[in-house]
mmCIF file of C-alpha atoms and ligand atoms in Angstrom:
data_model
loop_
_atom_site.group_PDB
_atom_site.id
_atom_site.type_symbol
_atom_site.label_atom_id
_atom_site.label_comp_id
_atom_site.label_asym_id
_atom_site.label_seq_id
_atom_site.Cartn_x
_atom_site.Cartn_y
_atom_site.Cartn_z
ATOM 1 C CA MET A 1 -57.621 -23.156 -11.681
ATOM 2 C CA ALA A 2 -54.402 -21.664 -10.263
ATOM 3 C CA PRO A 3 -52.292 -24.206 -8.408
ATOM 4 C CA TYR A 4 -52.577 -23.926 -4.648
ATOM 5 C CA GLU A 5 -50.274 -25.395 -2.020
ATOM 6 C CA ASN A 6 -52.292 -24.566 1.061
ATOM 7 C CA LEU A 7 -55.837 -24.608 -0.263
ATOM 8 C CA LEU A 8 -58.103 -27.173 -1.863
ATOM 9 C CA LEU A 9 -60.621 -25.744 -4.316
ATOM 10 C CA ASP A 10 -63.663 -27.606 -5.505
ATOM 11 C CA LEU A 11 -66.307 -26.148 -7.809
ATOM 12 C CA ASN A 12 -69.585 -28.010 -7.743
ATOM 13 C CA ASN A 13 -72.974 -26.737 -8.955
ATOM 14 C CA GLY A 14 -71.817 -23.128 -8.824
ATOM 15 C CA ILE A 15 -70.431 -23.374 -5.267
ATOM 16 C CA LEU A 16 -66.680 -22.978 -4.860
ATOM 17 C CA THR A 17 -65.555 -24.727 -1.678
ATOM 18 C CA ILE A 18 -62.245 -23.302 -0.466
ATOM 19 C CA THR A 19 -60.613 -25.565 2.120
ATOM 20 C CA ILE A 20 -57.632 -24.307 4.125
ATOM 21 C CA ASN A 21 -55.461 -27.392 3.940
ATOM 22 C CA ARG A 22 -52.808 -27.320 6.667
ATOM 23 C CA ALA A 23 -54.440 -29.729 9.089
ATOM 24 C CA ASP A 24 -51.159 -30.603 10.852
ATOM 25 C CA LYS A 25 -50.902 -26.900 11.854
ATOM 26 C CA LEU A 26 -54.628 -26.658 12.575
ATOM 27 C CA ASN A 27 -54.936 -24.723 9.309
ATOM 28 C CA ALA A 28 -53.010 -21.740 10.694
ATOM 29 C CA LEU A 29 -52.786 -18.922 8.156
ATOM 30 C CA ASN A 30 -49.230 -18.344 7.026
ATOM 31 C CA ILE A 31 -48.453 -15.548 4.567
ATOM 32 C CA ASP A 32 -48.557 -17.904 1.573
ATOM 33 C CA THR A 33 -51.999 -19.094 2.590
ATOM 34 C CA ILE A 34 -53.275 -15.508 2.842
ATOM 35 C CA ARG A 35 -51.912 -14.870 -0.658
ATOM 36 C CA GLU A 36 -53.626 -17.981 -1.950
ATOM 37 C CA ILE A 37 -56.894 -16.979 -0.264
ATOM 38 C CA LYS A 38 -56.687 -13.671 -2.125
ATOM 39 C CA ASN A 39 -56.330 -15.536 -5.439
ATOM 40 C CA ALA A 40 -59.198 -17.861 -4.596
ATOM 41 C CA VAL A 41 -61.460 -14.941 -3.657
ATOM 42 C CA GLN A 42 -60.479 -13.187 -6.867
ATOM 43 C CA GLN A 43 -61.719 -16.282 -8.669
ATOM 44 C CA VAL A 44 -65.045 -15.972 -6.841
ATOM 45 C CA TYR A 45 -65.304 -12.425 -8.190
ATOM 46 C CA ASP A 46 -64.207 -13.227 -11.740
ATOM 47 C CA ASP A 47 -65.433 -16.705 -12.627
ATOM 48 C CA VAL A 48 -68.966 -16.593 -14.022
ATOM 49 C CA ASN A 49 -69.366 -20.263 -13.127
ATOM 50 C CA VAL A 50 -68.904 -19.457 -9.430
ATOM 51 C CA LYS A 51 -72.193 -18.296 -7.898
ATOM 52 C CA GLY A 52 -71.225 -18.579 -4.236
ATOM 53 C CA ALA A 53 -68.438 -19.878 -2.009
ATOM 54 C CA VAL A 54 -67.778 -21.722 1.232
ATOM 55 C CA PHE A 55 -64.668 -21.427 3.384
ATOM 56 C CA THR A 56 -63.802 -24.372 5.594
ATOM 57 C CA GLY A 57 -60.789 -26.073 7.190
ATOM 58 C CA ALA A 58 -59.288 -29.491 6.504
ATOM 59 C CA GLY A 59 -59.884 -32.179 9.111
ATOM 60 C CA GLN A 60 -62.405 -32.273 11.923
ATOM 61 C CA LYS A 61 -60.539 -30.318 14.566
ATOM 62 C CA ALA A 62 -59.931 -26.827 13.246
ATOM 63 C CA PHE A 63 -61.424 -24.300 10.895
ATOM 64 C CA VAL A 64 -58.359 -22.072 11.329
ATOM 65 C CA ALA A 65 -56.412 -21.791 14.608
ATOM 66 C CA GLY A 66 -55.168 -18.309 13.797
ATOM 67 C CA ALA A 67 -52.376 -16.627 11.958
ATOM 68 C CA ASP A 68 -49.224 -18.723 11.916
ATOM 69 C CA ILE A 69 -47.529 -17.842 15.202
ATOM 70 C CA SER A 70 -44.120 -19.004 13.965
ATOM 71 C CA GLU A 71 -44.250 -16.258 11.294
ATOM 72 C CA ILE A 72 -45.702 -13.585 13.569
ATOM 73 C CA ALA A 73 -42.900 -14.144 16.046
ATOM 74 C CA GLU A 74 -40.411 -12.915 13.437
ATOM 75 C CA LEU A 75 -42.164 -9.666 12.433
ATOM 76 C CA SER A 76 -40.590 -6.211 12.771
ATOM 77 C CA GLU A 77 -42.861 -3.188 13.339
ATOM 78 C CA VAL A 78 -42.898 -2.169 9.659
ATOM 79 C CA ASN A 79 -43.501 -5.715 8.464
ATOM 80 C CA ALA A 80 -46.158 -6.238 11.096
ATOM 81 C CA ARG A 81 -48.179 -3.268 9.865
ATOM 82 C CA SER A 82 -48.135 -4.459 6.248
ATOM 83 C CA PHE A 83 -48.817 -8.029 7.472
ATOM 84 C CA ALA A 84 -52.004 -6.765 9.119
ATOM 85 C CA GLU A 85 -52.958 -4.508 6.215
ATOM 86 C CA ARG A 86 -52.522 -7.283 3.656
ATOM 87 C CA GLY A 87 -54.701 -9.636 5.663
ATOM 88 C CA GLN A 88 -57.281 -6.907 6.203
ATOM 89 C CA GLU A 89 -57.369 -6.242 2.458
ATOM 90 C CA VAL A 90 -58.045 -9.911 1.675
ATOM 91 C CA PHE A 91 -60.737 -10.215 4.335
ATOM 92 C CA SER A 92 -62.388 -6.997 3.096
ATOM 93 C CA MET A 93 -62.464 -8.545 -0.387
ATOM 94 C CA ILE A 94 -64.413 -11.437 1.113
ATOM 95 C CA GLU A 95 -66.786 -9.126 2.971
ATOM 96 C CA ARG A 96 -67.424 -6.960 -0.103
ATOM 97 C CA CYS A 97 -67.783 -9.789 -2.585
ATOM 98 C CA ASN A 98 -71.040 -9.477 -4.532
ATOM 99 C CA LYS A 99 -71.544 -13.257 -4.395
ATOM 100 C CA PRO A 100 -72.536 -14.955 -1.120
ATOM 101 C CA ILE A 101 -69.689 -16.433 0.933
ATOM 102 C CA VAL A 102 -70.403 -18.739 3.876
ATOM 103 C CA ALA A 103 -67.982 -19.903 6.562
ATOM 104 C CA ALA A 104 -68.371 -23.592 7.424
ATOM 105 C CA VAL A 105 -66.686 -23.487 10.828
ATOM 106 C CA ASN A 106 -65.697 -27.085 11.481
ATOM 107 C CA GLY A 107 -63.634 -26.661 14.678
ATOM 108 C CA PHE A 108 -61.358 -24.055 16.286
ATOM 109 C CA ALA A 109 -61.858 -20.586 14.819
ATOM 110 C CA LEU A 110 -59.269 -18.613 16.740
ATOM 111 C CA GLY A 111 -57.550 -15.319 16.013
ATOM 112 C CA GLY A 112 -57.288 -15.020 12.232
ATOM 113 C CA GLY A 113 -59.673 -17.975 11.957
ATOM 114 C CA CYS A 114 -62.401 -16.147 13.828
ATOM 115 C CA GLU A 115 -61.570 -13.081 11.721
ATOM 116 C CA LEU A 116 -61.863 -15.078 8.495
ATOM 117 C CA ALA A 117 -65.225 -16.471 9.591
ATOM 118 C CA MET A 118 -66.435 -12.984 10.525
ATOM 119 C CA ALA A 119 -65.463 -11.611 7.109
ATOM 120 C CA CYS A 120 -67.813 -14.131 5.465
ATOM 121 C CA HIS A 121 -71.444 -13.121 4.978
ATOM 122 C CA ILE A 122 -72.920 -16.031 6.973
ATOM 123 C CA ARG A 123 -71.432 -18.466 9.500
ATOM 124 C CA VAL A 124 -72.511 -22.050 10.115
ATOM 125 C CA ALA A 125 -70.679 -23.924 12.877
ATOM 126 C CA SER A 126 -70.352 -27.587 13.749
ATOM 127 C CA GLU A 127 -71.158 -28.466 17.362
ATOM 128 C CA ASN A 128 -67.467 -28.845 18.247
ATOM 129 C CA ALA A 129 -66.501 -25.391 16.939
ATOM 130 C CA ARG A 130 -64.894 -22.905 19.322
ATOM 131 C CA PHE A 131 -64.437 -19.222 18.682
ATOM 132 C CA GLY A 132 -62.023 -16.773 20.222
ATOM 133 C CA GLN A 133 -59.559 -13.954 19.801
ATOM 134 C CA PRO A 134 -56.692 -15.159 22.003
ATOM 135 C CA GLU A 135 -54.086 -12.658 20.734
ATOM 136 C CA VAL A 136 -53.624 -10.961 24.128
ATOM 137 C CA ASN A 137 -52.210 -14.277 25.358
ATOM 138 C CA LEU A 138 -49.349 -13.596 22.921
ATOM 139 C CA GLY A 139 -48.942 -9.931 23.817
ATOM 140 C CA LEU A 140 -50.817 -9.039 20.639
ATOM 141 C CA ILE A 141 -54.169 -7.829 19.428
ATOM 142 C CA PRO A 142 -56.126 -9.006 16.373
ATOM 143 C CA GLY A 143 -54.739 -7.639 13.096
ATOM 144 C CA TYR A 144 -57.145 -8.933 10.469
ATOM 145 C CA GLY A 145 -60.159 -6.842 11.475
ATOM 146 C CA GLY A 146 -61.117 -8.737 14.631
ATOM 147 C CA THR A 147 -61.545 -5.744 16.910
ATOM 148 C CA GLN A 148 -63.861 -4.161 14.353
ATOM 149 C CA ARG A 149 -65.950 -7.077 13.101
ATOM 150 C CA LEU A 150 -66.383 -8.783 16.468
ATOM 151 C CA THR A 151 -67.739 -5.516 17.887
ATOM 152 C CA GLN A 152 -70.019 -5.096 14.875
ATOM 153 C CA LEU A 153 -71.364 -8.626 15.184
ATOM 154 C CA ILE A 154 -71.819 -9.079 18.941
ATOM 155 C CA GLY A 155 -71.727 -5.550 20.387
ATOM 156 C CA LYS A 156 -69.182 -3.607 22.399
ATOM 157 C CA SER A 157 -69.590 -5.181 25.863
ATOM 158 C CA LYS A 158 -69.127 -8.784 24.907
ATOM 159 C CA ALA A 159 -66.495 -7.964 22.290
ATOM 160 C CA MET A 160 -64.482 -6.110 24.919
ATOM 161 C CA GLU A 161 -64.759 -9.101 27.235
ATOM 162 C CA LEU A 162 -63.737 -11.702 24.662
ATOM 163 C CA LEU A 163 -60.897 -9.578 23.278
ATOM 164 C CA MET A 164 -59.492 -8.813 26.736
ATOM 165 C CA THR A 165 -59.958 -12.204 28.423
ATOM 166 C CA ALA A 166 -58.996 -14.290 25.361
ATOM 167 C CA ASP A 167 -61.802 -16.640 26.405
ATOM 168 C CA MET A 168 -63.122 -19.079 23.826
ATOM 169 C CA VAL A 169 -66.862 -19.560 23.326
ATOM 170 C CA SER A 170 -68.600 -22.721 22.215
ATOM 171 C CA ALA A 171 -70.549 -22.928 18.970
ATOM 172 C CA GLU A 172 -73.814 -22.676 20.881
ATOM 173 C CA GLU A 173 -72.645 -19.622 22.852
ATOM 174 C CA ALA A 174 -71.473 -18.081 19.585
ATOM 175 C CA ARG A 175 -74.954 -18.648 18.152
ATOM 176 C CA GLN A 176 -76.558 -17.007 21.160
ATOM 177 C CA LEU A 177 -74.213 -14.037 20.767
ATOM 178 C CA GLY A 178 -75.177 -13.629 17.106
ATOM 179 C CA LEU A 179 -71.709 -14.585 15.908
ATOM 180 C CA VAL A 180 -72.986 -17.743 14.243
ATOM 181 C CA ASN A 181 -76.177 -18.249 12.231
ATOM 182 C CA TYR A 182 -76.601 -22.005 12.732
ATOM 183 C CA VAL A 183 -75.023 -24.818 14.730
ATOM 184 C CA VAL A 184 -75.284 -28.319 13.256
ATOM 185 C CA PRO A 185 -73.675 -31.727 13.818
ATOM 186 C CA GLN A 186 -70.321 -31.892 12.034
ATOM 187 C CA GLU A 187 -71.526 -34.375 9.421
ATOM 188 C CA GLN A 188 -74.282 -31.965 8.381
ATOM 189 C CA LEU A 189 -72.082 -28.870 8.169
ATOM 190 C CA MET A 190 -71.383 -28.764 4.448
ATOM 191 C CA ALA A 191 -74.944 -29.759 3.547
ATOM 192 C CA LYS A 192 -76.332 -26.893 5.652
ATOM 193 C CA CYS A 193 -73.994 -24.413 3.942
ATOM 194 C CA GLN A 194 -74.983 -25.780 0.555
ATOM 195 C CA GLU A 195 -78.679 -25.508 1.431
ATOM 196 C CA LEU A 196 -78.265 -21.847 2.425
ATOM 197 C CA LEU A 197 -76.237 -21.013 -0.658
ATOM 198 C CA GLU A 198 -78.637 -22.769 -3.008
ATOM 199 C CA LYS A 199 -81.515 -20.787 -1.529
ATOM 200 C CA ILE A 200 -79.602 -17.514 -2.041
ATOM 201 C CA MET A 201 -78.395 -18.533 -5.507
ATOM 202 C CA GLY A 202 -82.035 -18.999 -6.557
ATOM 203 C CA LYS A 203 -82.619 -15.237 -6.120
ATOM 204 C CA ALA A 204 -81.587 -12.450 -8.490
ATOM 205 C CA PRO A 205 -77.778 -12.169 -8.324
ATOM 206 C CA LEU A 206 -77.782 -8.399 -8.800
ATOM 207 C CA ALA A 207 -80.161 -7.995 -5.844
ATOM 208 C CA ILE A 208 -78.023 -10.295 -3.683
ATOM 209 C CA GLY A 209 -74.873 -8.318 -4.499
ATOM 210 C CA LEU A 210 -76.638 -5.066 -3.663
ATOM 211 C CA VAL A 211 -77.974 -6.455 -0.358
ATOM 212 C CA ILE A 212 -74.364 -7.241 0.589
ATOM 213 C CA GLU A 213 -73.243 -3.746 -0.430
ATOM 214 C CA CYS A 214 -76.051 -2.012 1.474
ATOM 215 C CA VAL A 215 -75.589 -4.029 4.678
ATOM 216 C CA ASN A 216 -71.845 -3.359 4.558
ATOM 217 C CA ALA A 217 -72.615 0.349 4.109
ATOM 218 C CA VAL A 218 -74.016 0.394 7.681
ATOM 219 C CA TYR A 219 -70.447 -0.022 8.928
ATOM 220 C CA ASP A 220 -68.771 2.331 6.475
ATOM 221 C CA LYS A 221 -68.442 5.771 8.034
ATOM 222 C CA ASP A 222 -67.925 7.357 4.614
ATOM 223 C CA GLU A 223 -71.202 6.074 3.256
ATOM 224 C CA ASN A 224 -74.797 7.145 3.766
ATOM 225 C CA GLY A 225 -76.356 3.687 3.895
ATOM 226 C CA PHE A 226 -79.871 4.966 3.215
ATOM 227 C CA GLN A 227 -78.650 6.696 0.063
ATOM 228 C CA THR A 228 -76.765 3.546 -0.949
ATOM 229 C CA GLU A 229 -79.991 1.597 -0.457
ATOM 230 C CA ALA A 230 -82.086 4.029 -2.520
ATOM 231 C CA ASN A 231 -79.517 3.974 -5.333
ATOM 232 C CA SER A 232 -79.349 0.181 -5.228
ATOM 233 C CA PHE A 233 -83.135 -0.116 -5.199
ATOM 234 C CA ALA A 234 -83.250 2.061 -8.318
ATOM 235 C CA ARG A 235 -80.519 -0.028 -9.945
ATOM 236 C CA CYS A 236 -82.560 -3.195 -9.346
ATOM 237 C CA CYS A 237 -85.562 -1.591 -11.037
ATOM 238 C CA THR A 238 -83.574 -1.230 -14.265
ATOM 239 C CA SER A 239 -82.634 -4.927 -14.382
ATOM 240 C CA GLU A 240 -84.122 -7.720 -16.484
ATOM 241 C CA ASP A 241 -84.358 -9.855 -13.364
ATOM 242 C CA PHE A 242 -86.660 -7.264 -11.779
ATOM 243 C CA VAL A 243 -89.006 -7.529 -14.794
ATOM 244 C CA GLU A 244 -88.813 -11.335 -14.543
ATOM 245 C CA GLY A 245 -89.368 -11.346 -10.768
ATOM 246 C CA THR A 246 -92.392 -9.078 -10.810
ATOM 247 C CA ASN A 247 -93.903 -10.766 -13.903
ATOM 248 C CA ALA A 248 -93.420 -14.204 -12.361
ATOM 249 C CA PHE A 249 -95.248 -13.089 -9.230
ATOM 250 C CA LEU A 250 -98.164 -11.657 -11.202
ATOM 251 C CA GLU A 251 -98.287 -14.758 -13.433
ATOM 252 C CA LYS A 252 -98.147 -17.014 -10.344
ATOM 253 C CA ARG A 253 -95.051 -18.865 -11.485
ATOM 254 C CA ARG A 254 -91.514 -19.273 -10.197
ATOM 255 C CA ALA A 255 -89.061 -16.616 -11.373
ATOM 256 C CA VAL A 256 -86.083 -17.705 -13.425
ATOM 257 C CA PHE A 257 -83.301 -15.165 -12.903
ATOM 258 C CA LYS A 258 -80.480 -14.637 -15.363
ATOM 259 C CA GLY A 259 -78.293 -12.204 -13.455
ATOM 260 C CA LEU A 260 -79.060 -9.418 -15.940
HETATM 261 N N1 COA B 1 -49.809 -20.971 14.426
HETATM 262 C C1 COA B 1 -48.883 -21.915 14.165
HETATM 263 N N2 COA B 1 -49.029 -23.206 14.528
HETATM 264 C C2 COA B 1 -50.155 -23.551 15.183
HETATM 265 C C3 COA B 1 -51.158 -22.611 15.477
HETATM 266 C C4 COA B 1 -50.963 -21.277 15.066
HETATM 267 N N3 COA B 1 -51.850 -20.326 15.282
HETATM 268 N N4 COA B 1 -52.146 -23.246 16.155
HETATM 269 C C5 COA B 1 -51.782 -24.537 16.245
HETATM 270 N N5 COA B 1 -50.569 -24.721 15.669
HETATM 271 C C6 COA B 1 -49.805 -25.963 15.545
HETATM 272 C C7 COA B 1 -49.165 -26.360 16.851
HETATM 273 O O1 COA B 1 -47.936 -25.660 17.044
HETATM 274 C C8 COA B 1 -48.964 -27.840 16.637
HETATM 275 O O2 COA B 1 -47.857 -28.018 15.768
HETATM 276 P P1 COA B 1 -46.763 -29.165 16.065
HETATM 277 O O3 COA B 1 -47.543 -30.459 16.010
HETATM 278 O O4 COA B 1 -45.784 -29.015 14.954
HETATM 279 O O5 COA B 1 -46.217 -28.869 17.430
HETATM 280 C C9 COA B 1 -50.203 -28.228 15.865
HETATM 281 O O6 COA B 1 -50.693 -27.039 15.258
HETATM 282 C C10 COA B 1 -51.306 -28.811 16.737
HETATM 283 O O7 COA B 1 -51.607 -27.866 17.744
HETATM 284 P P2 COA B 1 -51.611 -28.240 19.321
HETATM 285 O O8 COA B 1 -51.387 -26.954 20.076
HETATM 286 O O9 COA B 1 -50.664 -29.351 19.584
HETATM 287 O O10 COA B 1 -53.099 -28.754 19.499
HETATM 288 P P3 COA B 1 -53.954 -28.754 20.860
HETATM 289 O O11 COA B 1 -55.145 -29.583 20.563
HETATM 290 O O12 COA B 1 -53.121 -29.081 22.020
HETATM 291 O O13 COA B 1 -54.426 -27.219 21.034
HETATM 292 C C11 COA B 1 -55.270 -25.081 20.299
HETATM 293 C C12 COA B 1 -55.281 -26.618 20.103
HETATM 294 C C13 COA B 1 -56.052 -24.461 19.138
HETATM 295 C C14 COA B 1 -55.924 -24.705 21.620
HETATM 296 C C15 COA B 1 -53.805 -24.570 20.287
HETATM 297 O O14 COA B 1 -53.153 -25.096 19.136
HETATM 298 C C16 COA B 1 -53.654 -23.069 20.257
HETATM 299 O O15 COA B 1 -53.859 -22.415 21.262
HETATM 300 N N6 COA B 1 -53.262 -22.513 19.091
HETATM 301 C C17 COA B 1 -52.966 -21.116 18.963
HETATM 302 C C18 COA B 1 -54.224 -20.298 18.906
HETATM 303 C C19 COA B 1 -53.896 -18.821 18.819
HETATM 304 O O16 COA B 1 -53.332 -18.234 19.704
HETATM 305 N N7 COA B 1 -54.276 -18.201 17.689
HETATM 306 C C20 COA B 1 -54.080 -16.814 17.469
HETATM 307 C C21 COA B 1 -52.833 -16.585 16.742
HETATM 308 S S1 COA B 1 -52.566 -14.846 16.479
#
């Protein structure tokens, strides 16, 4: 595994846990950390031993408290645009990954932290988690996709409110808004993520990757999602796992998928 200064990586039973490890800065995302996240996500894509991934933050207080404000404060206009574009590229890689990626939100998920969580396919929060896009407090707006993904996930009205007031919401409010899938006590957070991933990893990997692609197509203006779905459905029907899945059903046994 590539050496990381700001991340801890742990591969266990096919699940790569990626921990943002800057607890003294509440795991704020500096540029080096974004670069390392890109490398870690690339590993999720490339490593056949990785079947799914979890993002979390070190410590019990923060998932990620945003982009590193000390770096943002120094940005010129040109640098700021590429800063945002680079982060957006990495978070889009997460969103488009054909393996399931879950955010284990173990505390503050603010600014870039909320954006990182929203780029993941599923979010599980501990009871102490708090979500928000507080950029307007800094005279800024989100730059890592927050205006887009928050609106997609919770709808225009509430997204407008949260983005303009900079208000934080609790884990339970986030669940009610549809921002979070589950809220669990902190000590159960990783186990819940593992349970979800193991369930997904028991299905046909090709089908899972195509579900991700088709759901993402809803939000891609250049794609006809229904056509993407029909094409993906047809692709599944040519796979060995489809033969295995349908045979297993007819033979009343559990399917064993190979990812072929
Ligand atoms: N960037 C850089 N450093 C950050 C940070 C960020 N986004 N968020 C927290 N930190 C640092 C603090 O500066 C502090 O560092 P220090 O000990 O060297 O002074 C350390 O993390 C602990 O944070 P602190 O503010 O003392 O903790 P708190 O419990 O009082 O408050 C928060 C917690 C999350 C409410 C507060 O840290 C905060 O508002 N952070 C910024 C959130 C934000 O605006 N994010 C969007 C950025 S675009």
